[in-house]
Amino acid sequence: MSLADVAGAGRLPDLTGLLDTCQVGGFRADFVSWGFYTKPAWRNYWHRHSFYEVCLAYTGAGRFSVGGEHHDVGTGEVFLARPGDVHEIESSREDPLGIAFWGFTLRGGREAPGPDERGWWSGLTDPAGPVVSRRTGSLAEVVTALAGYADPVRSGYDAGLAGLGAALVVDTARAFANEDDLQVEPPPRDRPSQVVAAMRRHLADNLCRPVRVRDVAATVHLSERHAERMFREQTGASLMATLRRMRLELAAALLLDTGPTVTEVARACGYPDVRAFSTAFRRLHGHSPLEHRARSGTLHL
């Protein structure tokens, strides 16, 4: 569904009372208005607000005036009136302007950021910043998704709306921020470590099942040789040695429950043969599974 479809259905105002506030980046955003202006041609005369009013044009053309400045606006542009800005919007008669609009306040500790502390919010908080932008990002998609959460309302709507509301505020501010203020140091992404972590998760999730090196390598889309080498380099142990240790550590924990038999514990840890299990357990922990249970694991500890 497109933003024009959402406008035609008149669904955006349904968010009133459903999404009233959200937390975003240390700010609290309180939403005060939602809606659309559609055909026929229209005009809202000079006025001002105590909140940020944002308009996203999805069709047509018009003029947005702030103070003594006049801006031609049209499809694919977003324009902003900051708190206290006297402004008006006039739709073209020949090509009526269709907009989605939302209004919100922004409160928090960054209303007046220092010169070394700027980011996505600077596009809103800088009174000298631009008021018209074509950098709409994912605004249309977020607004459409918000409307979808409003009709019909289903369980989990509050969490979903809060997340989308935060995304709406961030994307709104980004549209008007200086590009330099949006630059951040990307978080470190250690690709090999992520791959090894995925292999360890696969082992942990399949302790009771037969596991081979090829199975683990396939989960991270590597050859068996490459996967084994990468895992050994970062952990100091082979995949199968790690699997055995994880199984026997799980067994040590399960044996503290007197309910299951040693045979049942062995099978739960991927050992169909209880003798092989007992031998491996003694080799790692220094005593048999029955001794471990009898002493409540104190020898193991």
CSV table of C-alpha atoms in Angstrom, one decimal:
chain,number,residue,atom,x,y,z
A,1,MET,CA,0.0,0.0,0.0
A,2,SER,CA,1.3,3.4,-1.0
A,3,LEU,CA,1.1,6.7,1.0
A,4,ALA,CA,-1.5,7.9,-1.4
A,5,ASP,CA,-3.6,4.8,-0.7
A,6,VAL,CA,-3.3,5.4,3.1
A,7,ALA,CA,-4.4,9.0,2.5
A,8,GLY,CA,-7.4,7.9,0.5
A,9,ALA,CA,-8.4,5.6,3.3
A,10,GLY,CA,-8.0,8.4,5.8
A,11,ARG,CA,-6.2,6.1,8.2
A,12,LEU,CA,-3.4,8.3,9.6
A,13,PRO,CA,-5.6,10.2,12.1
A,14,ASP,CA,-6.5,6.9,13.7
A,15,LEU,CA,-3.1,7.1,15.4
A,16,THR,CA,-4.5,9.7,17.7
A,17,GLY,CA,-4.7,8.1,21.1
A,18,LEU,CA,-2.7,5.1,20.0
A,19,LEU,CA,0.8,6.7,19.6
A,20,ASP,CA,1.0,9.6,22.0
A,21,THR,CA,4.7,9.4,23.0
A,22,CYS,CA,7.9,7.6,22.4
A,23,GLN,CA,11.5,7.7,23.6
A,24,VAL,CA,14.2,8.3,21.0
A,25,GLY,CA,17.9,9.0,21.5
A,26,GLY,CA,17.5,10.6,24.9
A,27,PHE,CA,14.5,12.7,23.9
A,28,ARG,CA,10.9,12.3,24.6
A,29,ALA,CA,8.7,12.9,21.6
A,30,ASP,CA,5.0,13.7,22.3
A,31,PHE,CA,2.8,13.4,19.2
A,32,VAL,CA,0.0,16.0,19.0
A,33,SER,CA,-1.4,15.7,15.5
A,34,TRP,CA,-1.8,13.3,12.6
A,35,GLY,CA,-3.6,13.7,9.3
A,36,PHE,CA,-3.8,14.5,5.6
A,37,TYR,CA,-4.7,17.3,3.3
A,38,THR,CA,-6.0,16.0,-0.1
A,39,LYS,CA,-7.9,17.2,-3.1
A,40,PRO,CA,-9.5,19.6,-3.9
A,41,ALA,CA,-7.2,22.6,-3.7
A,42,TRP,CA,-6.8,24.0,-0.2
A,43,ARG,CA,-5.0,26.6,1.9
A,44,ASN,CA,-4.3,26.9,5.6
A,45,TYR,CA,-3.7,30.5,6.4
A,46,TRP,CA,-0.9,32.1,8.4
A,47,HIS,CA,-0.6,30.5,11.9
A,48,ARG,CA,2.0,29.0,14.2
A,49,HIS,CA,2.4,26.1,16.6
A,50,SER,CA,4.1,25.3,19.9
A,51,PHE,CA,5.4,22.0,18.3
A,52,TYR,CA,7.1,20.7,15.2
A,53,GLU,CA,4.8,20.3,12.3
A,54,VAL,CA,6.0,18.1,9.4
A,55,CYS,CA,4.4,17.7,6.0
A,56,LEU,CA,5.3,15.1,3.4
A,57,ALA,CA,4.0,15.7,-0.1
A,58,TYR,CA,2.9,12.6,-1.9
A,59,THR,CA,1.2,14.2,-4.9
A,60,GLY,CA,0.7,17.6,-6.5
A,61,ALA,CA,2.3,21.0,-5.9
A,62,GLY,CA,2.0,24.1,-3.8
A,63,ARG,CA,3.7,26.8,-1.8
A,64,PHE,CA,5.0,26.7,1.7
A,65,SER,CA,5.7,30.0,3.3
A,66,VAL,CA,7.6,30.7,6.6
A,67,GLY,CA,8.0,34.2,7.7
A,68,GLY,CA,9.1,36.2,4.6
A,69,GLU,CA,10.3,33.1,2.7
A,70,HIS,CA,8.3,31.3,0.1
A,71,HIS,CA,9.1,27.8,-1.1
A,72,ASP,CA,7.6,25.9,-4.0
A,73,VAL,CA,7.0,22.3,-2.9
A,74,GLY,CA,5.8,19.2,-4.5
A,75,THR,CA,5.7,15.4,-4.7
A,76,GLY,CA,8.7,13.8,-2.9
A,77,GLU,CA,9.5,16.7,-0.6
A,78,VAL,CA,9.1,17.2,3.1
A,79,PHE,CA,8.8,20.6,4.8
A,80,LEU,CA,9.0,21.7,8.4
A,81,ALA,CA,7.6,24.4,10.6
A,82,ARG,CA,9.5,24.6,13.9
A,83,PRO,CA,7.8,25.8,17.2
A,84,GLY,CA,6.9,29.4,16.9
A,85,ASP,CA,7.4,29.6,13.1
A,86,VAL,CA,4.6,31.6,11.5
A,87,HIS,CA,3.7,29.8,8.3
A,88,GLU,CA,1.1,28.9,5.7
A,89,ILE,CA,0.6,26.3,3.0
A,90,GLU,CA,-1.3,26.9,-0.2
A,91,SER,CA,-2.1,24.2,-2.7
A,92,SER,CA,-1.9,24.6,-6.4
A,93,ARG,CA,-5.4,24.8,-8.0
A,94,GLU,CA,-4.3,23.1,-11.2
A,95,ASP,CA,-2.4,20.3,-9.4
A,96,PRO,CA,-3.7,20.0,-5.9
A,97,LEU,CA,-1.1,19.3,-3.2
A,98,GLY,CA,-1.6,16.1,-1.2
A,99,ILE,CA,0.3,15.8,2.1
A,100,ALA,CA,0.6,13.6,5.1
A,101,PHE,CA,1.4,15.6,8.2
A,102,TRP,CA,2.4,14.9,11.8
A,103,GLY,CA,3.2,17.1,14.8
A,104,PHE,CA,5.3,16.5,17.8
A,105,THR,CA,7.2,18.1,20.7
A,106,LEU,CA,10.7,17.1,21.4
A,107,ARG,CA,12.0,17.3,25.0
A,108,GLY,CA,15.2,16.1,26.5
A,109,GLY,CA,18.8,17.0,27.4
A,110,ARG,CA,19.9,17.9,23.8
A,111,GLU,CA,17.7,20.9,23.1
A,112,ALA,CA,20.8,23.1,22.8
A,113,PRO,CA,23.6,20.7,21.8
A,114,GLY,CA,27.2,22.0,21.9
A,115,PRO,CA,29.3,22.4,18.8
A,116,ASP,CA,30.9,19.0,19.4
A,117,GLU,CA,27.6,17.3,20.1
A,118,ARG,CA,25.4,17.2,17.1
A,119,GLY,CA,23.6,14.4,15.3
A,120,TRP,CA,20.3,13.5,13.7
A,121,TRP,CA,18.4,15.9,16.0
A,122,SER,CA,20.3,19.0,14.8
A,123,GLY,CA,17.9,19.2,11.8
A,124,LEU,CA,15.1,19.9,14.2
A,125,THR,CA,16.8,22.0,16.9
A,126,ASP,CA,18.7,24.4,14.7
A,127,PRO,CA,16.3,27.4,14.1
A,128,ALA,CA,18.4,28.5,11.2
A,129,GLY,CA,18.3,25.1,9.5
A,130,PRO,CA,16.5,24.4,6.2
A,131,VAL,CA,12.7,24.0,6.1
A,132,VAL,CA,12.3,22.1,2.9
A,133,SER,CA,14.1,18.9,1.9
A,134,ARG,CA,14.1,16.1,-0.6
A,135,ARG,CA,16.0,13.7,1.6
A,136,THR,CA,12.8,11.9,2.7
A,137,GLY,CA,14.6,8.6,3.5
A,138,SER,CA,12.0,6.0,4.6
A,139,LEU,CA,9.4,8.5,5.8
A,140,ALA,CA,6.7,7.4,3.3
A,141,GLU,CA,7.3,3.7,4.3
A,142,VAL,CA,7.3,4.5,8.0
A,143,VAL,CA,4.1,6.6,7.8
A,144,THR,CA,2.4,3.8,5.8
A,145,ALA,CA,3.5,1.2,8.4
A,146,LEU,CA,2.2,3.4,11.2
A,147,ALA,CA,-1.2,3.6,9.6
A,148,GLY,CA,-1.2,-0.1,9.2
A,149,TYR,CA,-0.7,-0.6,12.9
A,150,ALA,CA,-3.7,1.7,13.6
A,151,ASP,CA,-6.2,-0.3,11.5
A,152,PRO,CA,-6.9,-2.9,12.7
A,153,VAL,CA,-5.4,-2.7,16.2
A,154,ARG,CA,-3.9,-6.0,17.3
A,155,SER,CA,-1.9,-7.2,20.2
A,156,GLY,CA,1.6,-5.8,20.4
A,157,TYR,CA,0.5,-2.6,18.7
A,158,ASP,CA,2.0,-0.3,21.4
A,159,ALA,CA,5.5,-1.7,21.1
A,160,GLY,CA,5.3,-1.7,17.3
A,161,LEU,CA,4.0,1.9,17.2
A,162,ALA,CA,6.6,3.1,19.7
A,163,GLY,CA,9.4,1.8,17.5
A,164,LEU,CA,8.0,3.2,14.3
A,165,GLY,CA,7.3,6.5,16.1
A,166,ALA,CA,11.0,6.7,17.0
A,167,ALA,CA,12.0,6.0,13.4
A,168,LEU,CA,9.6,8.7,12.2
A,169,VAL,CA,11.2,11.3,14.5
A,170,VAL,CA,14.8,10.3,13.5
A,171,ASP,CA,14.0,10.2,9.8
A,172,THR,CA,12.2,13.6,10.0
A,173,ALA,CA,15.2,15.2,11.7
A,174,ARG,CA,17.7,13.6,9.3
A,175,ALA,CA,15.9,15.1,6.4
A,176,PHE,CA,16.8,18.6,7.6
A,177,ALA,CA,20.2,18.0,9.3
A,178,ASN,CA,23.5,19.0,7.8
A,179,GLU,CA,25.1,15.9,6.3
A,180,ASP,CA,28.2,16.4,8.4
A,181,ASP,CA,26.1,16.2,11.6
A,182,LEU,CA,24.9,12.7,10.5
A,183,GLN,CA,28.3,11.2,10.3
A,184,VAL,CA,29.2,8.7,13.0
A,185,GLU,CA,31.9,6.2,13.6
A,186,PRO,CA,30.4,2.8,12.5
A,187,PRO,CA,30.4,0.2,15.2
A,188,PRO,CA,33.1,-2.4,14.8
A,189,ARG,CA,32.0,-5.5,12.9
A,190,ASP,CA,34.4,-8.4,13.4
A,191,ARG,CA,33.2,-10.7,10.6
A,192,PRO,CA,35.2,-13.7,11.6
A,193,SER,CA,34.1,-13.5,15.3
A,194,GLN,CA,30.5,-13.3,14.1
A,195,VAL,CA,31.0,-16.4,12.1
A,196,VAL,CA,32.6,-18.3,15.0
A,197,ALA,CA,29.8,-17.2,17.3
A,198,ALA,CA,27.3,-18.6,14.8
A,199,MET,CA,29.2,-21.9,14.7
A,200,ARG,CA,29.2,-22.1,18.5
A,201,ARG,CA,25.5,-21.4,18.6
A,202,HIS,CA,24.9,-24.2,16.1
A,203,LEU,CA,26.9,-26.6,18.4
A,204,ALA,CA,25.0,-25.4,21.5
A,205,ASP,CA,21.6,-25.8,19.8
A,206,ASN,CA,22.3,-29.4,18.6
A,207,LEU,CA,24.1,-31.0,21.6
A,208,CYS,CA,21.7,-33.9,21.6
A,209,ARG,CA,21.9,-34.6,17.8
A,210,PRO,CA,24.6,-36.1,15.6
A,211,VAL,CA,26.8,-33.2,14.4
A,212,ARG,CA,29.6,-33.3,11.8
A,213,VAL,CA,32.0,-30.6,10.7
A,214,ARG,CA,30.1,-30.3,7.4
A,215,ASP,CA,26.9,-29.5,9.2
A,216,VAL,CA,28.5,-26.6,11.1
A,217,ALA,CA,30.3,-25.3,8.1
A,218,ALA,CA,27.1,-25.3,6.1
A,219,THR,CA,25.4,-23.0,8.6
A,220,VAL,CA,28.0,-20.2,7.9
A,221,HIS,CA,28.4,-21.0,4.2
A,222,LEU,CA,32.0,-22.0,4.4
A,223,SER,CA,34.0,-25.0,3.3
A,224,GLU,CA,34.7,-27.6,6.1
A,225,ARG,CA,38.4,-26.8,5.9
A,226,HIS,CA,37.9,-23.0,6.1
A,227,ALA,CA,35.4,-23.3,9.0
A,228,GLU,CA,37.6,-25.6,11.0
A,229,ARG,CA,40.6,-23.4,10.5
A,230,MET,CA,38.8,-20.2,11.5
A,231,PHE,CA,37.2,-21.8,14.5
A,232,ARG,CA,40.5,-23.3,15.8
A,233,GLU,CA,42.4,-20.0,15.2
A,234,GLN,CA,40.0,-18.0,17.4
A,235,THR,CA,39.1,-20.6,20.1
A,236,GLY,CA,42.2,-22.7,20.3
A,237,ALA,CA,40.2,-25.9,19.9
A,238,SER,CA,38.6,-27.8,17.0
A,239,LEU,CA,34.9,-27.9,16.4
A,240,MET,CA,34.5,-31.5,17.5
A,241,ALA,CA,36.6,-31.0,20.6
A,242,THR,CA,34.5,-28.0,21.5
A,243,LEU,CA,31.3,-30.0,20.9
A,244,ARG,CA,32.5,-32.8,23.2
A,245,ARG,CA,33.3,-30.3,26.0
A,246,MET,CA,30.0,-28.5,25.6
A,247,ARG,CA,28.1,-31.9,25.8
A,248,LEU,CA,30.0,-33.0,28.9
A,249,GLU,CA,29.6,-29.7,30.6
A,250,LEU,CA,25.8,-29.9,29.9
A,251,ALA,CA,25.9,-33.5,31.3
A,252,ALA,CA,27.5,-32.3,34.5
A,253,ALA,CA,24.7,-29.9,35.0
A,254,LEU,CA,22.0,-32.4,34.2
A,255,LEU,CA,23.4,-35.0,36.6
A,256,LEU,CA,22.7,-32.7,39.5
A,257,ASP,CA,19.0,-33.5,38.9
A,258,THR,CA,18.4,-36.9,40.4
A,259,GLY,CA,15.4,-37.5,38.1
A,260,PRO,CA,16.9,-38.7,34.8
A,261,THR,CA,19.0,-41.8,34.7
A,262,VAL,CA,22.6,-41.6,33.5
A,263,THR,CA,21.5,-43.3,30.3
A,264,GLU,CA,18.9,-40.5,29.8
A,265,VAL,CA,21.5,-37.8,30.5
A,266,ALA,CA,23.9,-39.4,28.0
A,267,ARG,CA,21.3,-39.4,25.3
A,268,ALA,CA,20.3,-35.8,26.0
A,269,CYS,CA,23.9,-34.9,25.5
A,270,GLY,CA,24.3,-36.7,22.2
A,271,TYR,CA,25.8,-40.0,23.5
A,272,PRO,CA,23.7,-43.0,22.4
A,273,ASP,CA,26.2,-45.4,24.1
A,274,VAL,CA,26.3,-44.9,27.9
A,275,ARG,CA,29.7,-46.6,28.1
A,276,ALA,CA,31.3,-44.1,25.7
A,277,PHE,CA,29.6,-41.3,27.6
A,278,SER,CA,31.0,-42.5,31.0
A,279,THR,CA,34.5,-42.8,29.5
A,280,ALA,CA,34.4,-39.3,28.0
A,281,PHE,CA,32.9,-37.9,31.2
A,282,ARG,CA,35.6,-39.4,33.4
A,283,ARG,CA,38.3,-38.2,31.0
A,284,LEU,CA,37.2,-34.6,31.3
A,285,HIS,CA,35.9,-34.3,34.8
A,286,GLY,CA,38.1,-36.9,36.6
A,287,HIS,CA,35.3,-39.0,38.0
A,288,SER,CA,32.3,-41.0,36.7
A,289,PRO,CA,28.8,-39.7,36.2
A,290,LEU,CA,27.5,-41.6,39.2
A,291,GLU,CA,30.3,-40.2,41.4
A,292,HIS,CA,29.5,-36.7,40.2
A,293,ARG,CA,25.8,-37.2,41.1
A,294,ALA,CA,26.6,-38.7,44.5
A,295,ARG,CA,28.7,-35.8,45.5
A,296,SER,CA,26.3,-33.2,44.0
A,297,GLY,CA,28.9,-32.0,41.6
A,298,THR,CA,31.4,-30.9,44.2
A,299,LEU,CA,34.2,-32.9,42.7
A,300,HIS,CA,33.5,-31.2,39.4
A,301,LEU,CA,33.5,-27.8,41.0
